[in-house]
Coordinates of C-alpha atoms and ligand atoms in Angstrom, one line a residue:
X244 CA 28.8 -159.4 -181.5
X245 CA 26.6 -159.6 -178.1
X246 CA 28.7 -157.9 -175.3
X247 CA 27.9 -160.4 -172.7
X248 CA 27.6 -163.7 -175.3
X249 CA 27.3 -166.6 -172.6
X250 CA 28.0 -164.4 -169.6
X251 CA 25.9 -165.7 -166.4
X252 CA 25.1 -162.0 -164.4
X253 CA 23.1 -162.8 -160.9
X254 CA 21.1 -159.2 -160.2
X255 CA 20.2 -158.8 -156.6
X256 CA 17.1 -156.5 -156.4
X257 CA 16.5 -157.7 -160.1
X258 CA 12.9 -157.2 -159.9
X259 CA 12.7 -153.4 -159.5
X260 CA 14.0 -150.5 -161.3
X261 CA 17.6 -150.7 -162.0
X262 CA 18.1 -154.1 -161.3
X263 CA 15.1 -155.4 -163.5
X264 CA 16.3 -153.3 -166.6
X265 CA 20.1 -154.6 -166.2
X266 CA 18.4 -157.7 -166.1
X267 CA 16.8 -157.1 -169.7
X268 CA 20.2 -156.0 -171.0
X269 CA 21.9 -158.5 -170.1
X270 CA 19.7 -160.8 -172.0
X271 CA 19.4 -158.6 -174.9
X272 CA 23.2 -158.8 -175.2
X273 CA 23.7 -162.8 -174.8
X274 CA 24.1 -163.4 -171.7
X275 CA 22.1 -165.0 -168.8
X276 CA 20.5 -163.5 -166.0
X277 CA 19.5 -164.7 -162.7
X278 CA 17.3 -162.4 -160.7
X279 CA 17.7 -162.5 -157.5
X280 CA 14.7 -160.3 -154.7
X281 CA 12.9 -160.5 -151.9
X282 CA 10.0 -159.5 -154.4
X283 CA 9.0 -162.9 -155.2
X284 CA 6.0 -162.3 -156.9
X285 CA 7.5 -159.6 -159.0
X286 CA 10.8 -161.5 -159.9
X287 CA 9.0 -164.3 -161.1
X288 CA 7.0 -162.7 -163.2
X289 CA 10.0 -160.7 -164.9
X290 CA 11.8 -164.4 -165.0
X291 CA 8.8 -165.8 -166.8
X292 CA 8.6 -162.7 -168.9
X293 CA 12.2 -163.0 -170.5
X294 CA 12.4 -166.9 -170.8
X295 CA 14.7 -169.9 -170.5
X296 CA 18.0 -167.2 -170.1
X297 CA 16.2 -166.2 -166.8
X298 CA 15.7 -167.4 -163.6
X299 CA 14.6 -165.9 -160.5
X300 CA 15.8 -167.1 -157.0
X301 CA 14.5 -165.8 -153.9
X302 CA 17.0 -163.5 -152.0
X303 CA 17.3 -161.4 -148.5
X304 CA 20.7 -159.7 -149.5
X305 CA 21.0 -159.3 -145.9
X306 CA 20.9 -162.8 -145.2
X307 CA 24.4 -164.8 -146.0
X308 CA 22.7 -168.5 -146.2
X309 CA 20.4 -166.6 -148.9
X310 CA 23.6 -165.9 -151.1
X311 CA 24.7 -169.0 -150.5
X312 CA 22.1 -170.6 -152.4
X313 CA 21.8 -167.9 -154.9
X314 CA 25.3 -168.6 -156.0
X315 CA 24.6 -172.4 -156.1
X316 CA 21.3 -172.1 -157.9
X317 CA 22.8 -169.9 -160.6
X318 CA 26.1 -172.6 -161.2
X319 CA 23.9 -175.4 -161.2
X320 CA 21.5 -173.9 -163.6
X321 CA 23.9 -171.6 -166.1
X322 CA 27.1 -173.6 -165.9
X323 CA 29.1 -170.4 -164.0
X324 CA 29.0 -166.8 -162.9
X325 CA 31.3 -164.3 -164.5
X326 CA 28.9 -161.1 -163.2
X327 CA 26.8 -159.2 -159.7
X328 CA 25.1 -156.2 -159.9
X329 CA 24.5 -155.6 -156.3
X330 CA 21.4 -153.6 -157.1
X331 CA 19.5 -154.2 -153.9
X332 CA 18.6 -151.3 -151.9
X333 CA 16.2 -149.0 -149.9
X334 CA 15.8 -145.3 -149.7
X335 CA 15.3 -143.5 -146.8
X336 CA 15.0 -140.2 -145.1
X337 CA 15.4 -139.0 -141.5
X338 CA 18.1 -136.9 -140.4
X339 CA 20.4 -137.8 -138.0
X340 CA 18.2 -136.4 -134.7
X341 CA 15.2 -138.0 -136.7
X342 CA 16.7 -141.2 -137.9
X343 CA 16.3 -144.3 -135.4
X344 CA 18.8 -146.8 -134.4
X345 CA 15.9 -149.1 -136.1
X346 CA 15.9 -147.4 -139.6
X347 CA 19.9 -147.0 -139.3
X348 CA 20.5 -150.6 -138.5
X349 CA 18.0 -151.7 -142.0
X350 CA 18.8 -149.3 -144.0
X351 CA 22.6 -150.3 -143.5
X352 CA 22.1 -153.8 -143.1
X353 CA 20.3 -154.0 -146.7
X354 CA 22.4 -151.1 -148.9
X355 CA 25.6 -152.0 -147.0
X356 CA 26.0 -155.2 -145.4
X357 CA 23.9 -157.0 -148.5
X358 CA 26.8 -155.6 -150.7
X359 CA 29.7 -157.2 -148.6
X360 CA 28.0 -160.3 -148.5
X361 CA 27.1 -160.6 -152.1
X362 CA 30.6 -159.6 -152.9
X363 CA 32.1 -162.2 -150.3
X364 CA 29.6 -164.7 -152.0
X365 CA 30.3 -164.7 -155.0
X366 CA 33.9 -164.5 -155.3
X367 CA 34.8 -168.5 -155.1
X368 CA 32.2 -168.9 -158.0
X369 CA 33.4 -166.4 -160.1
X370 CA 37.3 -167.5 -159.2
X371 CA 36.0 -171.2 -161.2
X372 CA 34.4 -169.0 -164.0
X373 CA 37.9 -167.7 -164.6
X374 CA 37.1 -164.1 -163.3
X375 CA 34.2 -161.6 -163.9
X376 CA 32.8 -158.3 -163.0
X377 CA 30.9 -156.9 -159.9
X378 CA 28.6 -153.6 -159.8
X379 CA 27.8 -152.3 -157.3
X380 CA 25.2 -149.4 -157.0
X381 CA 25.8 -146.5 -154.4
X382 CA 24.6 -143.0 -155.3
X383 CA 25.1 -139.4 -155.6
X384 CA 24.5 -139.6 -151.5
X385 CA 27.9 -141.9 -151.3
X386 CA 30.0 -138.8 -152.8
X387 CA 28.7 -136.1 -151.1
X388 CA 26.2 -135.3 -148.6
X389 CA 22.4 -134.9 -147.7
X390 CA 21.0 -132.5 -144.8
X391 CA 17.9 -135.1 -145.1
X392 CA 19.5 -138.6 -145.3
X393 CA 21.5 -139.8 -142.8
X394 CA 21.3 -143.7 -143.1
X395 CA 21.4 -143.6 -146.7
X396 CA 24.4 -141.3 -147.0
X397 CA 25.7 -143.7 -144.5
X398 CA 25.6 -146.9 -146.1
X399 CA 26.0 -145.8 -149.9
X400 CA 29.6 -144.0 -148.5
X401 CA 30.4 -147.5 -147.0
X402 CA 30.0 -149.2 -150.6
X403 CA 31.7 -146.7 -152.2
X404 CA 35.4 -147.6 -150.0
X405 CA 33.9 -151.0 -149.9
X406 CA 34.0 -151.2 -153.6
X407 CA 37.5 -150.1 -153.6
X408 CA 38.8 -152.5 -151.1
X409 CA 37.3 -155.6 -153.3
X410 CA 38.9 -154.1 -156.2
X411 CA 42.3 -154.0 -154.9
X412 CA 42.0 -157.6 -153.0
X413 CA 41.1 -159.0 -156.3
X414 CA 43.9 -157.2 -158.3
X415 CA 46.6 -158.6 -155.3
X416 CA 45.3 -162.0 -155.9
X417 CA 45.0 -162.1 -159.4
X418 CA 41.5 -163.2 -159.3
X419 CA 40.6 -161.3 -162.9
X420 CA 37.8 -159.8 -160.6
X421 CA 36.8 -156.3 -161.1
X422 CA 34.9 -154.4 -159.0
X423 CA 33.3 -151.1 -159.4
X424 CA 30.5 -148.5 -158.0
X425 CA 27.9 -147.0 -159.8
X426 CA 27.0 -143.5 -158.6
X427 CA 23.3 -142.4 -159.8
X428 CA 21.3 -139.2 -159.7
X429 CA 17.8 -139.4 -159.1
X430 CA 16.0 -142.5 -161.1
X431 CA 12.5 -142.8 -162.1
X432 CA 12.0 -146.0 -160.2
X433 CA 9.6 -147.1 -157.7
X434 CA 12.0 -146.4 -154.9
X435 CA 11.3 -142.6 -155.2
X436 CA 7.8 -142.7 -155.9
X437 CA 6.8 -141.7 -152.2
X438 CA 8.9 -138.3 -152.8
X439 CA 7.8 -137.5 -156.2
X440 CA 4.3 -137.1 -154.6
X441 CA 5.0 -135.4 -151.6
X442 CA 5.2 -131.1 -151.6
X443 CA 8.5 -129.6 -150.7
X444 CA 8.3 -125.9 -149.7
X445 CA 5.8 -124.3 -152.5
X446 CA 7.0 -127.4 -154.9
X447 CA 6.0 -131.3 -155.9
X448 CA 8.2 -133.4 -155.2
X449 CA 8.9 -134.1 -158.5
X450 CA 9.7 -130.5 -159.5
X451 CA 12.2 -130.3 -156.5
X452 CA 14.1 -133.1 -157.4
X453 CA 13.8 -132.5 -161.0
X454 CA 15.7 -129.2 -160.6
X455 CA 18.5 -130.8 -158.5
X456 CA 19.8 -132.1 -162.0
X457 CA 21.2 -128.9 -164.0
X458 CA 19.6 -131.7 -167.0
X459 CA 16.4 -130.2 -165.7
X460 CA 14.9 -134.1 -165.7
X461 CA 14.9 -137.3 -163.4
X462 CA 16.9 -140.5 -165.2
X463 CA 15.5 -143.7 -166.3
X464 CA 16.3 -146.9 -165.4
X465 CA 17.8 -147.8 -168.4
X466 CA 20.4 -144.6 -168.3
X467 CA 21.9 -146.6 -165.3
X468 CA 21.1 -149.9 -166.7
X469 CA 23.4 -149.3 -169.8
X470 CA 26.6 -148.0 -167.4
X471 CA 25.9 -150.9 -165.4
X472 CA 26.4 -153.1 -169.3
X473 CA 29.8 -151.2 -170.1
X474 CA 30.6 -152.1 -166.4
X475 CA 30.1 -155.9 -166.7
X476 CA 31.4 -156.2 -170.2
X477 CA 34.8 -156.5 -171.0
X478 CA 34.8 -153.1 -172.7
X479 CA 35.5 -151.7 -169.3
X480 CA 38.8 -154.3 -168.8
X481 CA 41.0 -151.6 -167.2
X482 CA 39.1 -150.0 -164.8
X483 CA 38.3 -151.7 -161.7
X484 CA 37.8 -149.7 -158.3
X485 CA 36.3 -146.6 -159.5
X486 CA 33.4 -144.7 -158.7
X487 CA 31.1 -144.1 -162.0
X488 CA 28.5 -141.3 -162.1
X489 CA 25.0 -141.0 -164.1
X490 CA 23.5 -137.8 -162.5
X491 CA 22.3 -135.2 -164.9
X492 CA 25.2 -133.3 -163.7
X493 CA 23.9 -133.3 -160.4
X494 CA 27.4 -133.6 -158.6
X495 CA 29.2 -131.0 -160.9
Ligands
NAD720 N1 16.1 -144.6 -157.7 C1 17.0 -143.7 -157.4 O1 16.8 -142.5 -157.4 C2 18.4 -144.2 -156.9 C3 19.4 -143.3 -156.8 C4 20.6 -143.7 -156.4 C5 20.9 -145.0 -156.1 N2 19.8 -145.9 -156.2 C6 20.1 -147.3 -155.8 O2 19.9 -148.1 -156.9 C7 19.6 -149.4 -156.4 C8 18.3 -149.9 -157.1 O3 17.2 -149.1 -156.7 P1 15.9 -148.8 -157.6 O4 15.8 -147.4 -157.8 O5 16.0 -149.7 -158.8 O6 14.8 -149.3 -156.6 P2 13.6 -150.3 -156.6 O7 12.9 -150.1 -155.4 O8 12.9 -150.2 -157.9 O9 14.3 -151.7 -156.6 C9 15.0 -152.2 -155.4 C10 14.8 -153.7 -155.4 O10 15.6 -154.2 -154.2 C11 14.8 -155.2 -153.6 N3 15.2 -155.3 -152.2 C12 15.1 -154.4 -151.2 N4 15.5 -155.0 -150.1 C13 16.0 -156.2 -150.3 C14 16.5 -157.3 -149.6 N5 16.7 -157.2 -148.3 N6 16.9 -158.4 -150.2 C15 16.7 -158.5 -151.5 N7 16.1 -157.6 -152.3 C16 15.8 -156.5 -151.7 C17 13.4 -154.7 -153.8 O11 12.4 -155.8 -153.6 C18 13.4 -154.2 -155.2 O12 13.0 -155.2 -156.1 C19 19.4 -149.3 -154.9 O13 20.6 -149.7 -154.2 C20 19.3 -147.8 -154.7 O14 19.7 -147.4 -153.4 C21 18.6 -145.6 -156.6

Protein backbone atom coordinates (compact mmCIF):
# COMPACT_ATOMS: atom_id res chain seq x y z
CA UNK A 1 0.00 0.00 0.00
CA UNK A 2 1.23 3.78 -0.88
CA UNK A 3 2.51 5.35 2.39
CA UNK A 4 1.05 8.66 1.86
CA UNK A 5 -2.41 7.32 -0.25
CA UNK A 6 -4.39 10.68 -0.36
CA UNK A 7 -2.11 12.71 1.93
CA UNK A 8 -1.91 16.52 0.78
CA UNK A 9 2.12 17.49 1.80
CA UNK A 10 2.75 21.53 1.01
CA UNK A 11 6.88 21.63 0.47
CA UNK A 12 8.27 25.08 0.94
CA UNK A 13 11.51 25.36 -1.11
CA UNK A 14 9.97 22.51 -3.24
CA UNK A 15 11.66 23.51 -6.25
CA UNK A 16 15.31 22.78 -5.29
CA UNK A 17 17.17 20.00 -3.91
CA UNK A 18 15.60 18.42 -0.94
CA UNK A 19 12.41 19.91 -1.27
CA UNK A 20 11.83 19.08 -5.00
CA UNK A 21 12.85 15.29 -4.40
CA UNK A 22 10.33 15.05 -1.29
CA UNK A 23 8.17 16.43 -3.65
CA UNK A 24 8.62 13.40 -6.12
CA UNK A 25 8.12 10.95 -3.21
CA UNK A 26 5.45 12.10 -2.07
CA UNK A 27 3.68 11.64 -5.33
CA UNK A 28 5.34 8.35 -5.95
CA UNK A 29 3.71 7.19 -2.68
CA UNK A 30 -0.03 8.49 -3.26
CA UNK A 31 -0.12 11.47 -2.02
CA UNK A 32 -0.38 15.15 -3.29
CA UNK A 33 2.12 17.70 -3.35
CA UNK A 34 1.98 21.30 -3.44
CA UNK A 35 5.19 23.13 -4.06
CA UNK A 36 5.54 25.93 -2.67
CA UNK A 37 9.22 28.68 -3.74
CA UNK A 38 10.18 31.78 -4.42
CA UNK A 39 11.63 29.93 -7.59
CA UNK A 40 8.75 30.52 -9.74
CA UNK A 41 10.01 29.57 -12.82
CA UNK A 42 11.57 26.44 -11.43
CA UNK A 43 8.49 25.28 -9.32
CA UNK A 44 6.39 25.47 -12.19
CA UNK A 45 8.17 23.62 -14.25
CA UNK A 46 8.56 20.66 -11.58
CA UNK A 47 4.59 21.19 -11.01
CA UNK A 48 4.03 20.69 -14.73
CA UNK A 49 6.56 17.91 -14.77
CA UNK A 50 4.63 15.57 -12.17
CA UNK A 51 0.95 16.38 -13.16
CA UNK A 52 -2.51 16.93 -11.80
CA UNK A 53 -1.22 15.64 -8.01
CA UNK A 54 0.99 18.92 -8.23
CA UNK A 55 0.65 22.33 -7.88
CA UNK A 56 2.97 25.00 -7.38
CA UNK A 57 2.12 28.23 -5.43
CA UNK A 58 4.36 31.03 -5.14
CA UNK A 59 5.93 31.50 -1.59
CA UNK A 60 8.43 34.06 0.43
CA UNK A 61 8.54 31.71 3.60
CA UNK A 62 9.47 34.89 5.17
CA UNK A 63 6.39 36.52 4.38
CA UNK A 64 3.25 35.46 6.71
CA UNK A 65 0.37 36.77 4.05
CA UNK A 66 2.46 34.33 1.63
CA UNK A 67 1.54 31.23 3.93
CA UNK A 68 -1.63 32.42 4.25
CA UNK A 69 -2.48 31.89 0.76
CA UNK A 70 -0.36 28.88 0.38
CA UNK A 71 -2.40 27.11 2.97
CA UNK A 72 -5.68 28.33 1.24
CA UNK A 73 -4.58 27.45 -2.26
CA UNK A 74 -3.57 23.93 -1.22
CA UNK A 75 -7.36 23.29 0.77
CA UNK A 76 -9.17 24.63 -1.94
CA UNK A 77 -7.36 22.66 -4.52
CA UNK A 78 -6.61 19.05 -2.56
CA UNK A 79 -9.48 18.99 -0.13
CA UNK A 80 -6.94 19.27 3.17
CA UNK A 81 -3.40 19.27 4.40
CA UNK A 82 -2.25 16.44 6.67
CA UNK A 83 1.81 17.43 5.83
CA UNK A 84 4.94 20.63 5.67
CA UNK A 85 8.27 20.04 4.93
CA UNK A 86 9.66 23.33 5.85
CA UNK A 87 12.46 22.77 3.32
CA UNK A 88 13.19 26.37 2.51
CA UNK A 89 16.54 27.64 3.25
CA UNK A 90 19.88 29.46 2.47
CA UNK A 91 23.46 28.71 3.17
CA UNK A 92 25.83 30.94 4.25
CA UNK A 93 29.22 31.66 5.44
CA UNK A 94 30.93 34.47 7.36
CA UNK A 95 32.04 34.16 10.82
CA UNK A 96 30.91 36.10 13.40
CA UNK A 97 33.55 39.24 12.92
CA UNK A 98 32.70 38.69 9.17
CA UNK A 99 29.05 38.14 9.14
CA UNK A 100 26.86 41.40 8.79
CA UNK A 101 23.87 42.36 10.73
CA UNK A 102 22.46 42.28 6.89
CA UNK A 103 23.39 38.57 6.19
CA UNK A 104 22.32 37.67 9.91
CA UNK A 105 19.01 39.26 9.77
CA UNK A 106 18.18 37.04 6.02
CA UNK A 107 19.82 34.24 6.67
CA UNK A 108 17.57 34.02 9.93
CA UNK A 109 14.64 35.55 8.68
CA UNK A 110 14.41 32.80 5.83
CA UNK A 111 15.94 29.35 7.75
CA UNK A 112 14.37 30.55 11.02
CA UNK A 113 11.55 32.84 11.01
CA UNK A 114 10.03 31.04 7.53
CA UNK A 115 9.91 27.82 9.78
CA UNK A 116 7.83 29.50 12.70
CA UNK A 117 5.58 30.94 10.29
CA UNK A 118 4.95 27.96 8.22
CA UNK A 119 4.51 25.98 11.36
CA UNK A 120 2.05 28.76 12.81
CA UNK A 121 0.31 28.50 9.31
CA UNK A 122 -0.47 25.61 8.87
CA UNK A 123 -1.64 24.30 12.14
CA UNK A 124 -5.57 25.41 11.87
CA UNK A 125 -5.51 23.52 8.38
CA UNK A 126 -4.04 20.56 9.45
CA UNK A 127 -6.37 20.67 12.97
CA UNK A 128 -9.58 20.29 10.09
CA UNK A 129 -7.58 17.45 8.29
CA UNK A 130 -7.70 15.59 11.57
CA UNK A 131 -3.90 16.00 12.32
CA UNK A 132 -0.69 15.50 10.24
CA UNK A 133 2.97 15.67 10.21
CA UNK A 134 5.58 18.68 9.98
CA UNK A 135 9.44 18.43 8.85
CA UNK A 136 11.29 20.55 9.37
CA UNK A 137 15.02 20.64 7.96
CA UNK A 138 17.91 22.05 10.13
CA UNK A 139 21.38 20.52 9.82
CA UNK A 140 24.42 19.12 11.17
CA UNK A 141 25.19 23.05 11.94
CA UNK A 142 21.91 23.04 14.38
CA UNK A 143 23.72 20.23 16.68
CA UNK A 144 27.01 21.31 16.79
CA UNK A 145 29.08 24.09 15.70
CA UNK A 146 31.01 25.71 12.70
CA UNK A 147 34.25 28.14 13.10
CA UNK A 148 32.85 29.38 9.42
CA UNK A 149 29.02 29.78 9.86
CA UNK A 150 27.71 31.90 12.21
CA UNK A 151 24.22 32.81 10.80
CA UNK A 152 23.59 29.46 9.70
CA UNK A 153 24.53 27.78 12.91
CA UNK A 154 22.31 30.35 14.28
CA UNK A 155 19.14 29.85 12.71
CA UNK A 156 19.29 25.96 12.13
CA UNK A 157 19.91 25.77 16.31
CA UNK A 158 16.76 27.92 16.55
CA UNK A 159 14.68 25.24 14.47
CA UNK A 160 16.00 22.64 16.14
CA UNK A 161 14.27 23.93 19.96
CA UNK A 162 11.73 25.37 17.75
CA UNK A 163 10.87 22.04 16.48
CA UNK A 164 10.61 20.76 19.95
CA UNK A 165 8.37 23.49 21.27
CA UNK A 166 5.71 22.68 18.28
CA UNK A 167 5.95 19.15 19.18
CA UNK A 168 5.07 19.43 22.75
CA UNK A 169 2.25 22.32 22.04
CA UNK A 170 0.61 19.93 19.76
CA UNK A 171 0.91 16.79 22.07
CA UNK A 172 -0.77 19.29 25.08
CA UNK A 173 -3.49 20.04 22.81
CA UNK A 174 -4.18 16.95 21.33
CA UNK A 175 -3.89 18.29 17.90
CA UNK A 176 -2.49 14.63 16.43
CA UNK A 177 0.24 17.09 15.10
CA UNK A 178 3.71 15.82 15.00
CA UNK A 179 6.54 17.69 14.56
CA UNK A 180 10.11 16.86 13.91
CA UNK A 181 13.76 18.06 12.59
CA UNK A 182 15.69 16.66 10.04
CA UNK A 183 19.47 16.96 10.63
CA UNK A 184 21.56 16.52 7.23
CA UNK A 185 25.20 16.30 6.38
CA UNK A 186 26.34 17.81 3.41
CA UNK A 187 23.85 17.33 0.22
CA UNK A 188 24.64 17.36 -3.35
CA UNK A 189 22.17 20.21 -4.07
CA UNK A 190 22.47 23.43 -5.62
CA UNK A 191 22.85 25.22 -2.33
CA UNK A 192 26.50 24.00 -2.02
CA UNK A 193 27.53 24.30 -5.43
CA UNK A 194 29.53 27.65 -4.74
CA UNK A 195 31.73 25.61 -2.08
CA UNK A 196 32.21 22.50 -4.06
CA UNK A 197 34.14 24.81 -6.56
CA UNK A 198 36.04 26.90 -4.40
CA UNK A 199 39.90 25.55 -2.96
CA UNK A 200 40.22 25.11 0.70
CA UNK A 201 43.88 24.98 1.90
CA UNK A 202 45.69 22.63 -0.86
CA UNK A 203 41.99 21.04 -1.48
CA UNK A 204 38.61 21.52 -3.85
CA UNK A 205 36.03 22.12 -2.22
CA UNK A 206 34.51 19.19 -2.91
CA UNK A 207 37.32 16.92 -1.53
CA UNK A 208 37.22 19.01 1.78
CA UNK A 209 33.80 18.48 2.36
CA UNK A 210 33.80 15.03 1.11
CA UNK A 211 36.20 13.99 3.89
CA UNK A 212 34.08 15.65 6.65
CA UNK A 213 31.85 12.43 6.18
CA UNK A 214 33.91 9.33 7.70
CA UNK A 215 31.31 7.84 4.48
CA UNK A 216 34.05 9.42 2.47
CA UNK A 217 31.04 10.95 -0.01
CA UNK A 218 28.54 13.96 -0.16
CA UNK A 219 24.54 12.70 0.18
CA UNK A 220 21.97 12.98 -2.31
CA UNK A 221 18.84 14.50 -2.23
CA UNK A 222 16.99 11.62 -2.14
CA UNK A 223 18.95 10.16 1.14
CA UNK A 224 17.22 13.05 2.88
CA UNK A 225 14.15 12.92 0.82
CA UNK A 226 13.37 9.31 1.95
CA UNK A 227 13.80 10.29 6.01
CA UNK A 228 11.81 13.16 5.24
CA UNK A 229 8.92 10.11 3.78
CA UNK A 230 9.31 7.92 7.03
CA UNK A 231 8.81 11.36 8.82
CA UNK A 232 5.46 12.32 7.13
CA UNK A 233 4.03 8.84 7.08
CA UNK A 234 2.44 7.30 9.78
CA UNK A 235 5.26 4.71 10.14
CA UNK A 236 6.95 7.27 12.29
CA UNK A 237 3.48 7.69 14.71
CA UNK A 238 5.46 7.77 17.96
CA UNK A 239 8.05 10.01 17.54
CA UNK A 240 7.28 13.61 17.44
CA UNK A 241 9.99 16.23 18.76
CA UNK A 242 13.17 14.66 17.79
CA UNK A 243 16.07 15.55 16.05
CA UNK A 244 16.76 13.00 13.01
CA UNK A 245 20.27 12.82 11.39
CA UNK A 246 21.46 11.77 7.68
CA UNK A 247 25.18 12.72 7.78
CA UNK A 248 27.54 10.04 6.62
CA UNK A 249 28.51 9.82 10.17
CA UNK A 250 29.53 13.26 10.15
CA UNK A 251 28.37 14.04 13.81
CA UNK A 252 29.67 10.71 15.35
N1 LIG B 1 22.46 21.00 0.83
C1 LIG B 1 23.01 20.84 2.03
O1 LIG B 1 24.19 20.51 2.17
C2 LIG B 1 22.17 21.04 3.28
C3 LIG B 1 22.69 20.58 4.49
C4 LIG B 1 21.95 20.76 5.64
C5 LIG B 1 20.73 21.38 5.59
N2 LIG B 1 20.26 21.82 4.41
C6 LIG B 1 18.97 22.51 4.41
O2 LIG B 1 18.07 21.81 3.56
C7 LIG B 1 17.08 22.73 3.08
C8 LIG B 1 16.95 22.55 1.58
O3 LIG B 1 18.18 22.95 0.97
P1 LIG B 1 18.70 22.36 -0.42
O4 LIG B 1 20.03 21.82 -0.17
O5 LIG B 1 17.65 21.54 -1.02
O6 LIG B 1 18.91 23.75 -1.20
P2 LIG B 1 18.37 24.32 -2.59
O7 LIG B 1 19.07 25.61 -2.75
O8 LIG B 1 18.47 23.29 -3.65
O9 LIG B 1 16.81 24.58 -2.30
C9 LIG B 1 16.37 25.60 -1.46
C10 LIG B 1 15.06 26.13 -2.00
O10 LIG B 1 14.57 27.14 -1.07
C11 LIG B 1 14.04 28.17 -1.84
N3 LIG B 1 14.01 29.41 -1.04
C12 LIG B 1 15.05 30.12 -0.56
N4 LIG B 1 14.63 31.21 0.09
C13 LIG B 1 13.26 31.18 0.03
C14 LIG B 1 12.25 32.02 0.51
N5 LIG B 1 12.52 33.17 1.19
N6 LIG B 1 10.97 31.68 0.30
C15 LIG B 1 10.67 30.57 -0.40
N7 LIG B 1 11.59 29.73 -0.91
C16 LIG B 1 12.88 30.05 -0.69
C17 LIG B 1 14.94 28.30 -3.06
O11 LIG B 1 14.30 29.01 -4.13
C18 LIG B 1 15.19 26.83 -3.37
O12 LIG B 1 14.22 26.33 -4.28
C19 LIG B 1 17.54 24.12 3.52
O13 LIG B 1 16.84 24.49 4.68
C20 LIG B 1 19.00 23.91 3.87
O14 LIG B 1 19.47 24.85 4.82
C21 LIG B 1 20.93 21.67 3.23
Amino acid sequence: MPRLENKVVLVSGGASGIGAATARLVLREGGKAVIADRDEEKGRALANELGASALFLPLDVTHEADWQKAVTGTVEKFGGLHGLLNAAGVGAGGDIESCTLQDYRRVNDINSLGTFLGCKAVIPAMKQSGGGSIVNISSVLGLRGAPYAAAYCASKGAVRLFTKHVALHCAQMKYNIRCNSVHPGYIETPMIEGRLSQTIGNMSGRQWLEELHPIGRLGQADEVANMILFLLSHESSFSTGVEFVCDGGLTA
